[in-house]
PDB file of C-alpha atoms in Angstrom:
ATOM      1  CA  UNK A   1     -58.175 -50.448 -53.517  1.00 92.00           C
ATOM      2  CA  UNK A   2     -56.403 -47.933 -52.175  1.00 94.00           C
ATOM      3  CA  UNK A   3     -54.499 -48.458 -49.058  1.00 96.00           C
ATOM      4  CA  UNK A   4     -51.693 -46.550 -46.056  1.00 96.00           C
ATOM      5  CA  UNK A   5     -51.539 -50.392 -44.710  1.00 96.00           C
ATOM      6  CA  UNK A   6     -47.656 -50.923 -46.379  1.00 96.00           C
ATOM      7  CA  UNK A   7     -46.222 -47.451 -46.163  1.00 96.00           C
ATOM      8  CA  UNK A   8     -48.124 -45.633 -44.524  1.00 96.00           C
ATOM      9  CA  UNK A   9     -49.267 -43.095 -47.592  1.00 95.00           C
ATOM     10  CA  UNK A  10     -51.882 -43.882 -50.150  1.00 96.00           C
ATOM     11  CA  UNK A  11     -51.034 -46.584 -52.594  1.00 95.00           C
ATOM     12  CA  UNK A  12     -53.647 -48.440 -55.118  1.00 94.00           C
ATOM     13  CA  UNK A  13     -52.840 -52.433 -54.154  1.00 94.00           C
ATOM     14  CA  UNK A  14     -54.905 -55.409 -54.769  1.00 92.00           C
ATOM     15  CA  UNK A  15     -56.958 -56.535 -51.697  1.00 95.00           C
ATOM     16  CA  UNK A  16     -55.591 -59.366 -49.514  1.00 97.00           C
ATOM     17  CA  UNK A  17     -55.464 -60.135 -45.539  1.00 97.00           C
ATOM     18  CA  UNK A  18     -53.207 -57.912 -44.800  1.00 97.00           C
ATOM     19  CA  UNK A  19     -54.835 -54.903 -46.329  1.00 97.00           C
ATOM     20  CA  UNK A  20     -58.467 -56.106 -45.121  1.00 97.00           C
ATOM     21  CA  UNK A  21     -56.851 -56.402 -41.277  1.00 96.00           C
ATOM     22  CA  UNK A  22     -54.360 -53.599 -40.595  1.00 95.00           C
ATOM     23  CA  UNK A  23     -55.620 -50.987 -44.040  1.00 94.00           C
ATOM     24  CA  UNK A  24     -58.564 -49.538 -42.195  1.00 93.00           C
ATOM     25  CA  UNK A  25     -56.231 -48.765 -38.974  1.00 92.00           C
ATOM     26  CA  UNK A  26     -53.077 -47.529 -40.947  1.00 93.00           C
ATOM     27  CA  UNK A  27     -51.667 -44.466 -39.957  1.00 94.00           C
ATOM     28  CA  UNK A  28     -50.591 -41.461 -42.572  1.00 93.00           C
ATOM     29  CA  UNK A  29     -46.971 -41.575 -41.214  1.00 95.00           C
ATOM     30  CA  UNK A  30     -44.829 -42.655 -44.042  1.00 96.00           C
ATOM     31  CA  UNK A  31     -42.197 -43.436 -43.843  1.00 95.00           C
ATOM     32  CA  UNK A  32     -42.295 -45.073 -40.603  1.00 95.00           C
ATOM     33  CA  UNK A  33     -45.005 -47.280 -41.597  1.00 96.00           C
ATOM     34  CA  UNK A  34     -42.834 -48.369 -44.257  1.00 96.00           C
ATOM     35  CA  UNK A  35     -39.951 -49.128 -41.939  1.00 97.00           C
ATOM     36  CA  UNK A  36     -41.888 -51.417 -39.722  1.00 95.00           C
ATOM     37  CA  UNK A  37     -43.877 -53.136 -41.993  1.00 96.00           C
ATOM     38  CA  UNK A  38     -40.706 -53.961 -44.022  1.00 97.00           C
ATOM     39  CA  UNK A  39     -39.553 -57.424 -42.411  1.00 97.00           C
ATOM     40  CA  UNK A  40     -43.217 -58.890 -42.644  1.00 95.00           C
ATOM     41  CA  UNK A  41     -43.045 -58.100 -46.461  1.00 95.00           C
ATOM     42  CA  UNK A  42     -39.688 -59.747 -47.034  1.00 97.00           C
ATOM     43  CA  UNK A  43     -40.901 -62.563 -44.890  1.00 97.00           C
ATOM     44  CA  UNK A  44     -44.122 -63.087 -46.823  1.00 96.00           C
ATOM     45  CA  UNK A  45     -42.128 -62.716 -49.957  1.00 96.00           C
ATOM     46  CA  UNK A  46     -39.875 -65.182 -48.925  1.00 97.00           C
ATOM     47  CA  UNK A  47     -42.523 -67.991 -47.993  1.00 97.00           C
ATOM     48  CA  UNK A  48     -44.471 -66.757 -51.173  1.00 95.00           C
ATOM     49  CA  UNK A  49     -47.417 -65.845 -48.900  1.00 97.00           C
ATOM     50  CA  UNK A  50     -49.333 -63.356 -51.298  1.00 95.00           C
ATOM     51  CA  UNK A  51     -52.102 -62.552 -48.575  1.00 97.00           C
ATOM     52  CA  UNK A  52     -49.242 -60.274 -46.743  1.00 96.00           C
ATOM     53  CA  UNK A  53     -47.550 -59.105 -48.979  1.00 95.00           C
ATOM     54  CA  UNK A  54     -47.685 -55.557 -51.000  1.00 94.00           C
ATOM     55  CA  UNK A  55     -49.601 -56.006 -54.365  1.00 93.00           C
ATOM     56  CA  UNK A  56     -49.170 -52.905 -56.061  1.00 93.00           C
ATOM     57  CA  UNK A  57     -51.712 -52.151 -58.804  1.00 89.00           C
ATOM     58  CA  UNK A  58     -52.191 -49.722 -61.244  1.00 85.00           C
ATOM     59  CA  UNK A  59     -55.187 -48.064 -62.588  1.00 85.00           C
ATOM     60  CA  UNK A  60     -55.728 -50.797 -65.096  1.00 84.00           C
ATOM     61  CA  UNK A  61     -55.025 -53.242 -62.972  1.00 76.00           C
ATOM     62  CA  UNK A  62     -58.886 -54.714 -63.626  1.00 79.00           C
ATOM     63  CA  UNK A  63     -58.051 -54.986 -67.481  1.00 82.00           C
ATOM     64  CA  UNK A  64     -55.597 -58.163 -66.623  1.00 83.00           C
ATOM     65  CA  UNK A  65     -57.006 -61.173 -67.896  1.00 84.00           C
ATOM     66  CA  UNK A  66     -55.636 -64.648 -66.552  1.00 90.00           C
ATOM     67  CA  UNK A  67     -53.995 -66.783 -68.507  1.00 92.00           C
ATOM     68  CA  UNK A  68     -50.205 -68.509 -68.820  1.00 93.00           C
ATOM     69  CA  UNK A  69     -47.355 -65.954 -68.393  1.00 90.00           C
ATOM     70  CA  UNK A  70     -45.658 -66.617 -71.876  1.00 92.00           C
ATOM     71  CA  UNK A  71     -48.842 -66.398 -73.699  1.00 91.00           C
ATOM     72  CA  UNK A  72     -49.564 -63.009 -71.891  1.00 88.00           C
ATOM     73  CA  UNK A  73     -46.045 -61.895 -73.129  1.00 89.00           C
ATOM     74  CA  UNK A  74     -46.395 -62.831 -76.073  1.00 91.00           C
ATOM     75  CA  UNK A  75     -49.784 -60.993 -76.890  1.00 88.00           C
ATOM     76  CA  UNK A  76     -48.255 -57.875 -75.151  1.00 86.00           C
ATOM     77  CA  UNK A  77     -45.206 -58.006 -77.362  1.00 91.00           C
ATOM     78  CA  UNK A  78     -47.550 -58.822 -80.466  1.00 88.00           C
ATOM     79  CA  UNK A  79     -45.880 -62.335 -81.027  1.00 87.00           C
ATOM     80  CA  UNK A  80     -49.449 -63.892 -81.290  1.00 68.00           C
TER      81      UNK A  80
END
């Protein structure tokens, strides 16, 4: 999805609470946006709480398949 909920400009992010509650009110006014959403991301990141926290995603985001990290890693670096 795309979203101003973190920074208050467009970003493409992976859905969660936070997006889904303050996204559809976000106001274009980066950086201030930014500013004042910064403490709630370093205190979700610090309690691991991935439902507010940013989730950036790129445009091929949807081609990541689950799986263990080091096996991931390894087929990315063609050790399989």
């Amino acid at each position: 999805m795309v979203t101003r909920a973190f920074t208050g400009r467009p970003a493409r992010a992976l859905r969660n609470r936070f997006t889904d509650t303050y996204g559809p009110h976000a106001p274009l006014a980066y950086p201030a946006v930014h500013h004042l959403t910064a403490p709630i991301r370093a205190a979700a990141a610090a309690r691991g709480d991935a439902e507010s926290i940013n989730l950036w995603a790129g445009t091929g985001y949807a081609a990541a398949r689950p799986g263990p990290a080091g096996v991931i890693l390894r087929t990315l670096a063609g050790c399989n």
